[in-house]
Amino acid sequence: MLRRDGAEARDLAHDEFGVLGPLVVRRGGRVVTITAAKHRVVLATLLLCANRSVSAAELIRRVWGGVPPDRAGQTLPVYVMRLRRVLGDPAVIHTTSTGYRIDVPDGALDLDRFGVSADAGRAAVAGGDAAGAVVHYEQALALWRGPVLADVPSESLHETEVPALAERRLRVLSELMDVKLRLDRCDEVIADLRRLTARHPLRERFWSQLMVALYRVDRQADALDAYRQASTALARELGVDPSEALRSVHHAILTGDPALHRPAATEWTPVSQLPAPVGNFVGREEELERVTGLLSGSTATVVVCGSPGVGKTAFAISVGHAVRDRYPDGQLYVNLRGHSTSPPLTTSAVLARFLRAMGVRADRIPVGEDALVRGYRNRLRGRRVLIMLDNAASTDQVLPLLPGEAGCSVLVTSRNELCSGTCQTVVRLDVLRGDEAWRLLARSLGPNVAMSEFEAIGELARLCGYLPLALRIALGNLVGSSHADISSYVDELRGGDRLAALAVDNDDSAAVRRAFDLSYAALSPDAARLFRLAGLVPGPDFSVAGAAALIGGPESTTRRLLGDLAAAHLVQRVGADRFAMHDLLQDYAADRSRAAGDDGTAARRRLFDWYLGTAVAVGDVLYPELRPGPAGTPTLGAARARAWLEAERPSVLAATEYCARFGPRRLAWQLIDAVSGYFGSHGHHVEFLHAVDAALGAARRDREPAAQTAMLVWLAAEHRNLGNLRVAQRYLREAEPTGDTLWLHAGLDGVVNLELGDFAAATTSFTRMLDLGAHARIGGLAGLGAVALMRGDVTRAEESLLDGLERARVAEGVNLEATCASLLARCRLETGAYESAVELLRFALAAWYRTGARHARAEGLAYLATALCLDGAHAEALRTAQRGLALVQELGGSPRIESEVHNALGLVLRHQGEPGRAAAAHRRALELATDCDYRYGVTRTHVLIAKALRDDGLVGDAVRHARIGRDLAFRSGFGTFGRTADDLLSALSPS
């Protein structure tokens, strides 16, 4: 922007430009009328990209559409000249190298003021100032004078830019409604939302807010009617059902969820995954202006490509931070590892990570890639999210990660152009200009050094090929050095392998290698060895302890050596005690390792053995029952064990896949065995299934039947967690268990058959476990107790479970002990010993809390709520059921367990005298149990629905459900439910 003198700046401060309605221009307080329609199009286009260059090609497209006249290129400058004349200041619109730019001071454009006020509202919300947020949001909305650019006749603008601006306004309106709900201004909100839902009947967020507001002022019937109206509109206009979010609000109203009275939570919590801005970023002004301009407007997909080390990631991160305010719904980031020594991330793994980041519950994340893509695109629909895909190798890697509709933008970095089918724009980065490279070095070296060593710094930049990575590596050797050290370093860099330097003077990789060579040569022998071996690590990063295992040294020494490498910019700190390497440095380190004759195989084996050993030790603390032999002495607590698993999860999975491909293959399935208990209860289903598949392939190549069986069992276990009982059953039938895998297979086979209602098969499997070792015997006793309980033989169930409970205490099988206690509590519920049931369930929940068994805790909370309710503690029972529901939904439960929680909630509501809400909770439980083929749950739920309907006076419906429950119970052998249903029918239909 050209500099102005003070008088001009003061005059310009009185200027005003408006696009949020008909086009408005005021200069010095005087209205300026733009009479020519095409002139208004040019001005509007420039204002929408104020203070950024707009290409002539884009202006032509906006003015004349897709088929401009032949002389459009000559006519456009004439329009600009006339605009300058009308505006009264030729300096307002500048000619740039590619087009034109209008300079607008802060606060002069209504669109900018709208964004500032909206951001201030969001900041106030984040700071807890709801009243202040209302003021800011209303100031933002007051700037809208009518339809955007109502008098600007440009089809192109009205097809792309105007809808995007209208979407921003509706989003601010939605945020304002949320804040007013938080302030309990429900009556005011209801009036506003009635108008908004009438104008935007397909916008589910407004319907959701209206339903909550109506419910809070005791208008439950009106809230349910609003849901009916929304459903009708969606079905009529789109042929779809309401989204899960809207259905959840409907269900919460039916069940009287207390969360509806809490401060309103938005449907979407913005996610911000962008890495921190890169320090000392210089240059690239033209490219930055171009890409930020593309991403600041409507939807765009941009590929930033260039040679290794040219600074693509740093550039993309800088762009992301520059435009993040244009993407209020968040920014997603992933390193695809397309050119890394680590295995590239699979599409499924990336999509699962993104869905979790966007708030999708773990159990709602699909497994198949096609379903993941659909879920990802559905989640992004109607949002403004920037998606950054770093280090992509191919078009195939990027295509599934593109959003399905306009609204979101994608920024890709790659060594390749990837323009086939993925992008609208490709931006190629070259090395820095000489002056830019000098500035990058001078900023870090300091002004005194920069001025006294001006020529030496310029020569250093040239010798580094003006490549950013090489320059930063050189700085790692020079920051804090004296002038003489800099000159010596330049002489050394110039003198090293002169013939090679002359032969490849323009080769970026040669410049990088020269810088790497000097940094490497400056390392101590121990640091150099650690650097070389770190290049062999297959995971995305590594810890101090992992690096110590890699070199076979103590952690204290390793931490110091990693500090030396970080200071030299040869590794990056990526967290507390965690480090990562640029892919070029990994390649260089691996080359150096080969040249030095390092035993890379032995180093990797030490690292993998450390992963395995620590994972086994963690398992001994959290999941001792999963090991067939006696567990070792615990060396760490439960909290540290869980923290280690969470931190090392990506690295362990990468090691598993590496071993499956390159060996030692045995370690692949051993690592899976060691971490399976964690993945089974923490929801990383997609990544774990992929790793188990790789380990299964390794076991098959090595013809290891026991390992194949174990991997098939873990696949079955994951699908059982996902509610896919029939898929789990297929994997179990494929397995051929022998030796140590007999108990593992028998246990899961018994559980799956039990949940499918096949008592005979379940009994056979659990009986087989009785002779397969101490922990297996306990599991068998627990399983046989569960079978007896479901059949209604409570006496036999108690005998089996008491035996299992005592054996579990002796064997220190914490999870098995909790399981036996929980099942025994359910027996006590059947016999009316409610106080004993409460005590047993509290014990089980405490154990599961220590081990992190979240699914078991959610189910335990459901039965604790039942016990408390039947014992008369209705208020505590309701809180407990709600805790269970929050846990299973927030942390990722199975549909089977969620159905149990809803049944518990329904039971409590019925005992509190609210049978209608109880029936709604049971219907949700029936839906979940049916979806996952949980026959026991389906049968039980029909009986519970019948009781709720009976209490609500709906005798005919109650009889129908009771008959279904009775028939299912007698057909499947669920004795207790059959007897209960018979008693209920007798009472409902007296002879």
mmCIF file of C-alpha atoms in Angstrom, residues 746-899:
data_model
loop_
_atom_site.group_PDB
_atom_site.id
_atom_site.type_symbol
_atom_site.label_atom_id
_atom_site.label_comp_id
_atom_site.label_asym_id
_atom_site.label_seq_id
_atom_site.Cartn_x
_atom_site.Cartn_y
_atom_site.Cartn_z
ATOM 1 C CA ALA A 746 -13.327 -69.238 23.837
ATOM 2 C CA GLY A 747 -13.923 -66.174 26.000
ATOM 3 C CA LEU A 748 -14.879 -63.834 23.170
ATOM 4 C CA ASP A 749 -16.843 -66.544 21.356
ATOM 5 C CA GLY A 750 -18.862 -67.054 24.545
ATOM 6 C CA VAL A 751 -19.526 -63.302 24.916
ATOM 7 C CA VAL A 752 -20.615 -62.845 21.297
ATOM 8 C CA ASN A 753 -22.926 -65.880 21.413
ATOM 9 C CA LEU A 754 -24.318 -64.713 24.739
ATOM 10 C CA GLU A 755 -25.187 -61.292 23.326
ATOM 11 C CA LEU A 756 -26.732 -62.945 20.279
ATOM 12 C CA GLY A 757 -28.863 -65.066 22.601
ATOM 13 C CA ASP A 758 -27.318 -68.449 21.683
ATOM 14 C CA PHE A 759 -27.018 -69.858 25.201
ATOM 15 C CA ALA A 760 -25.970 -73.338 24.128
ATOM 16 C CA ALA A 761 -22.979 -72.092 22.118
ATOM 17 C CA ALA A 762 -22.067 -69.596 24.844
ATOM 18 C CA THR A 763 -22.192 -72.313 27.517
ATOM 19 C CA THR A 764 -19.950 -74.579 25.439
ATOM 20 C CA SER A 765 -17.336 -71.840 25.030
ATOM 21 C CA PHE A 766 -17.387 -70.742 28.682
ATOM 22 C CA THR A 767 -17.187 -74.350 29.891
ATOM 23 C CA ARG A 768 -14.120 -74.887 27.710
ATOM 24 C CA MET A 769 -12.392 -72.028 29.541
ATOM 25 C CA LEU A 770 -12.601 -73.750 32.933
ATOM 26 C CA ASP A 771 -9.552 -75.937 32.206
ATOM 27 C CA LEU A 772 -7.380 -73.329 30.415
ATOM 28 C CA GLY A 773 -5.632 -71.606 33.338
ATOM 29 C CA ALA A 774 -6.456 -69.456 36.358
ATOM 30 C CA HIS A 775 -7.601 -66.287 34.600
ATOM 31 C CA ALA A 776 -9.392 -68.276 31.892
ATOM 32 C CA ARG A 777 -11.246 -70.242 34.556
ATOM 33 C CA ILE A 778 -12.423 -67.017 36.198
ATOM 34 C CA GLY A 779 -13.613 -65.730 32.835
ATOM 35 C CA GLY A 780 -15.441 -68.999 32.244
ATOM 36 C CA LEU A 781 -17.148 -68.824 35.630
ATOM 37 C CA ALA A 782 -18.201 -65.231 34.959
ATOM 38 C CA GLY A 783 -19.567 -66.261 31.561
ATOM 39 C CA LEU A 784 -21.485 -69.228 32.934
ATOM 40 C CA GLY A 785 -22.872 -66.987 35.651
ATOM 41 C CA ALA A 786 -24.063 -64.523 33.013
ATOM 42 C CA VAL A 787 -25.741 -67.336 31.039
ATOM 43 C CA ALA A 788 -27.551 -68.567 34.143
ATOM 44 C CA LEU A 789 -28.603 -65.023 35.025
ATOM 45 C CA MET A 790 -30.044 -64.395 31.571
ATOM 46 C CA ARG A 791 -31.897 -67.692 31.701
ATOM 47 C CA GLY A 792 -33.418 -66.702 35.022
ATOM 48 C CA ASP A 793 -31.552 -69.267 37.162
ATOM 49 C CA VAL A 794 -30.323 -66.790 39.744
ATOM 50 C CA THR A 795 -29.196 -69.411 42.293
ATOM 51 C CA ARG A 796 -26.850 -71.099 39.847
ATOM 52 C CA ALA A 797 -25.634 -67.722 38.603
ATOM 53 C CA GLU A 798 -24.723 -66.627 42.139
ATOM 54 C CA GLU A 799 -22.833 -69.864 42.814
ATOM 55 C CA SER A 800 -20.730 -69.448 39.692
ATOM 56 C CA LEU A 801 -20.086 -65.738 40.232
ATOM 57 C CA LEU A 802 -19.153 -66.053 43.909
ATOM 58 C CA ASP A 803 -16.616 -68.726 42.951
ATOM 59 C CA GLY A 804 -15.245 -66.487 40.183
ATOM 60 C CA LEU A 805 -15.116 -63.442 42.460
ATOM 61 C CA GLU A 806 -13.068 -65.238 45.110
ATOM 62 C CA ARG A 807 -10.654 -66.671 42.533
ATOM 63 C CA ALA A 808 -10.252 -63.239 40.900
ATOM 64 C CA ARG A 809 -9.294 -61.689 44.240
ATOM 65 C CA VAL A 810 -6.619 -64.332 44.780
ATOM 66 C CA ALA A 811 -5.314 -64.007 41.218
ATOM 67 C CA GLU A 812 -5.372 -60.163 41.355
ATOM 68 C CA GLY A 813 -7.396 -60.052 38.163
ATOM 69 C CA VAL A 814 -8.802 -56.577 38.677
ATOM 70 C CA ASN A 815 -11.067 -56.413 35.611
ATOM 71 C CA LEU A 816 -12.332 -59.976 36.083
ATOM 72 C CA GLU A 817 -13.030 -59.248 39.738
ATOM 73 C CA ALA A 818 -15.034 -56.178 38.721
ATOM 74 C CA THR A 819 -16.927 -58.182 36.096
ATOM 75 C CA CYS A 820 -17.885 -60.882 38.588
ATOM 76 C CA ALA A 821 -18.939 -58.249 41.128
ATOM 77 C CA SER A 822 -21.087 -56.443 38.557
ATOM 78 C CA LEU A 823 -22.831 -59.640 37.425
ATOM 79 C CA LEU A 824 -23.354 -60.675 41.046
ATOM 80 C CA ALA A 825 -24.966 -57.279 41.670
ATOM 81 C CA ARG A 826 -27.429 -58.008 38.871
ATOM 82 C CA CYS A 827 -28.315 -61.279 40.643
ATOM 83 C CA ARG A 828 -28.978 -59.297 43.814
ATOM 84 C CA LEU A 829 -31.294 -57.021 41.846
ATOM 85 C CA GLU A 830 -33.343 -60.083 40.901
ATOM 86 C CA THR A 831 -33.588 -61.210 44.540
ATOM 87 C CA GLY A 832 -34.400 -57.746 45.893
ATOM 88 C CA ALA A 833 -31.075 -57.271 47.744
ATOM 89 C CA TYR A 834 -30.708 -53.752 46.393
ATOM 90 C CA GLU A 835 -28.305 -52.444 49.033
ATOM 91 C CA SER A 836 -25.895 -55.300 48.344
ATOM 92 C CA ALA A 837 -26.196 -54.628 44.603
ATOM 93 C CA VAL A 838 -25.270 -50.978 45.123
ATOM 94 C CA GLU A 839 -22.194 -51.933 47.159
ATOM 95 C CA LEU A 840 -20.986 -54.452 44.574
ATOM 96 C CA LEU A 841 -21.483 -52.040 41.697
ATOM 97 C CA ARG A 842 -19.622 -49.238 43.460
ATOM 98 C CA PHE A 843 -16.710 -51.630 43.955
ATOM 99 C CA ALA A 844 -16.738 -52.645 40.278
ATOM 100 C CA LEU A 845 -16.902 -49.045 39.068
ATOM 101 C CA ALA A 846 -13.925 -48.053 41.220
ATOM 102 C CA ALA A 847 -11.873 -50.868 39.687
ATOM 103 C CA TRP A 848 -12.850 -49.969 36.143
ATOM 104 C CA TYR A 849 -12.011 -46.344 36.796
ATOM 105 C CA ARG A 850 -8.459 -47.330 37.780
ATOM 106 C CA THR A 851 -7.938 -49.447 34.672
ATOM 107 C CA GLY A 852 -9.658 -47.062 32.259
ATOM 108 C CA ALA A 853 -12.307 -49.593 31.142
ATOM 109 C CA ARG A 854 -14.763 -46.969 29.927
ATOM 110 C CA HIS A 855 -17.350 -49.196 28.258
ATOM 111 C CA ALA A 856 -17.594 -51.350 31.370
ATOM 112 C CA ARG A 857 -17.963 -48.229 33.524
ATOM 113 C CA ALA A 858 -20.839 -46.948 31.391
ATOM 114 C CA GLU A 859 -22.670 -50.264 31.695
ATOM 115 C CA GLY A 860 -21.907 -50.397 35.410
ATOM 116 C CA LEU A 861 -23.412 -46.933 35.854
ATOM 117 C CA ALA A 862 -26.587 -48.145 34.144
ATOM 118 C CA TYR A 863 -27.004 -50.991 36.621
ATOM 119 C CA LEU A 864 -26.006 -48.802 39.563
ATOM 120 C CA ALA A 865 -28.774 -46.366 38.558
ATOM 121 C CA THR A 866 -31.182 -49.322 38.449
ATOM 122 C CA ALA A 867 -30.106 -50.518 41.900
ATOM 123 C CA LEU A 868 -30.335 -47.047 43.433
ATOM 124 C CA CYS A 869 -33.777 -46.535 41.918
ATOM 125 C CA LEU A 870 -35.136 -49.835 43.210
ATOM 126 C CA ASP A 871 -33.621 -49.012 46.608
ATOM 127 C CA GLY A 872 -35.608 -45.770 46.661
ATOM 128 C CA ALA A 873 -32.791 -43.270 45.947
ATOM 129 C CA HIS A 874 -34.485 -41.826 42.889
ATOM 130 C CA ALA A 875 -32.613 -38.518 42.671
ATOM 131 C CA GLU A 876 -29.185 -40.170 42.872
ATOM 132 C CA ALA A 877 -30.367 -42.841 40.446
ATOM 133 C CA LEU A 878 -31.303 -40.197 37.889
ATOM 134 C CA ARG A 879 -27.924 -38.475 38.235
ATOM 135 C CA THR A 880 -26.154 -41.808 37.864
ATOM 136 C CA ALA A 881 -28.094 -42.751 34.740
ATOM 137 C CA GLN A 882 -27.325 -39.355 33.239
ATOM 138 C CA ARG A 883 -23.631 -39.822 34.055
ATOM 139 C CA GLY A 884 -23.723 -43.162 32.274
ATOM 140 C CA LEU A 885 -25.422 -41.631 29.244
ATOM 141 C CA ALA A 886 -22.902 -38.792 29.116
ATOM 142 C CA LEU A 887 -20.013 -41.257 29.371
ATOM 143 C CA VAL A 888 -21.204 -43.615 26.671
ATOM 144 C CA GLN A 889 -21.989 -40.764 24.298
ATOM 145 C CA GLU A 890 -18.967 -38.580 24.986
ATOM 146 C CA LEU A 891 -16.259 -41.217 25.184
ATOM 147 C CA GLY A 892 -17.630 -43.715 22.714
ATOM 148 C CA GLY A 893 -19.657 -46.710 23.822
ATOM 149 C CA SER A 894 -21.268 -49.572 21.990
ATOM 150 C CA PRO A 895 -24.929 -49.572 20.921
ATOM 151 C CA ARG A 896 -25.482 -52.516 23.266
ATOM 152 C CA ILE A 897 -24.252 -50.607 26.299
ATOM 153 C CA GLU A 898 -26.033 -47.433 25.282
ATOM 154 C CA SER A 899 -29.274 -49.390 25.109
#
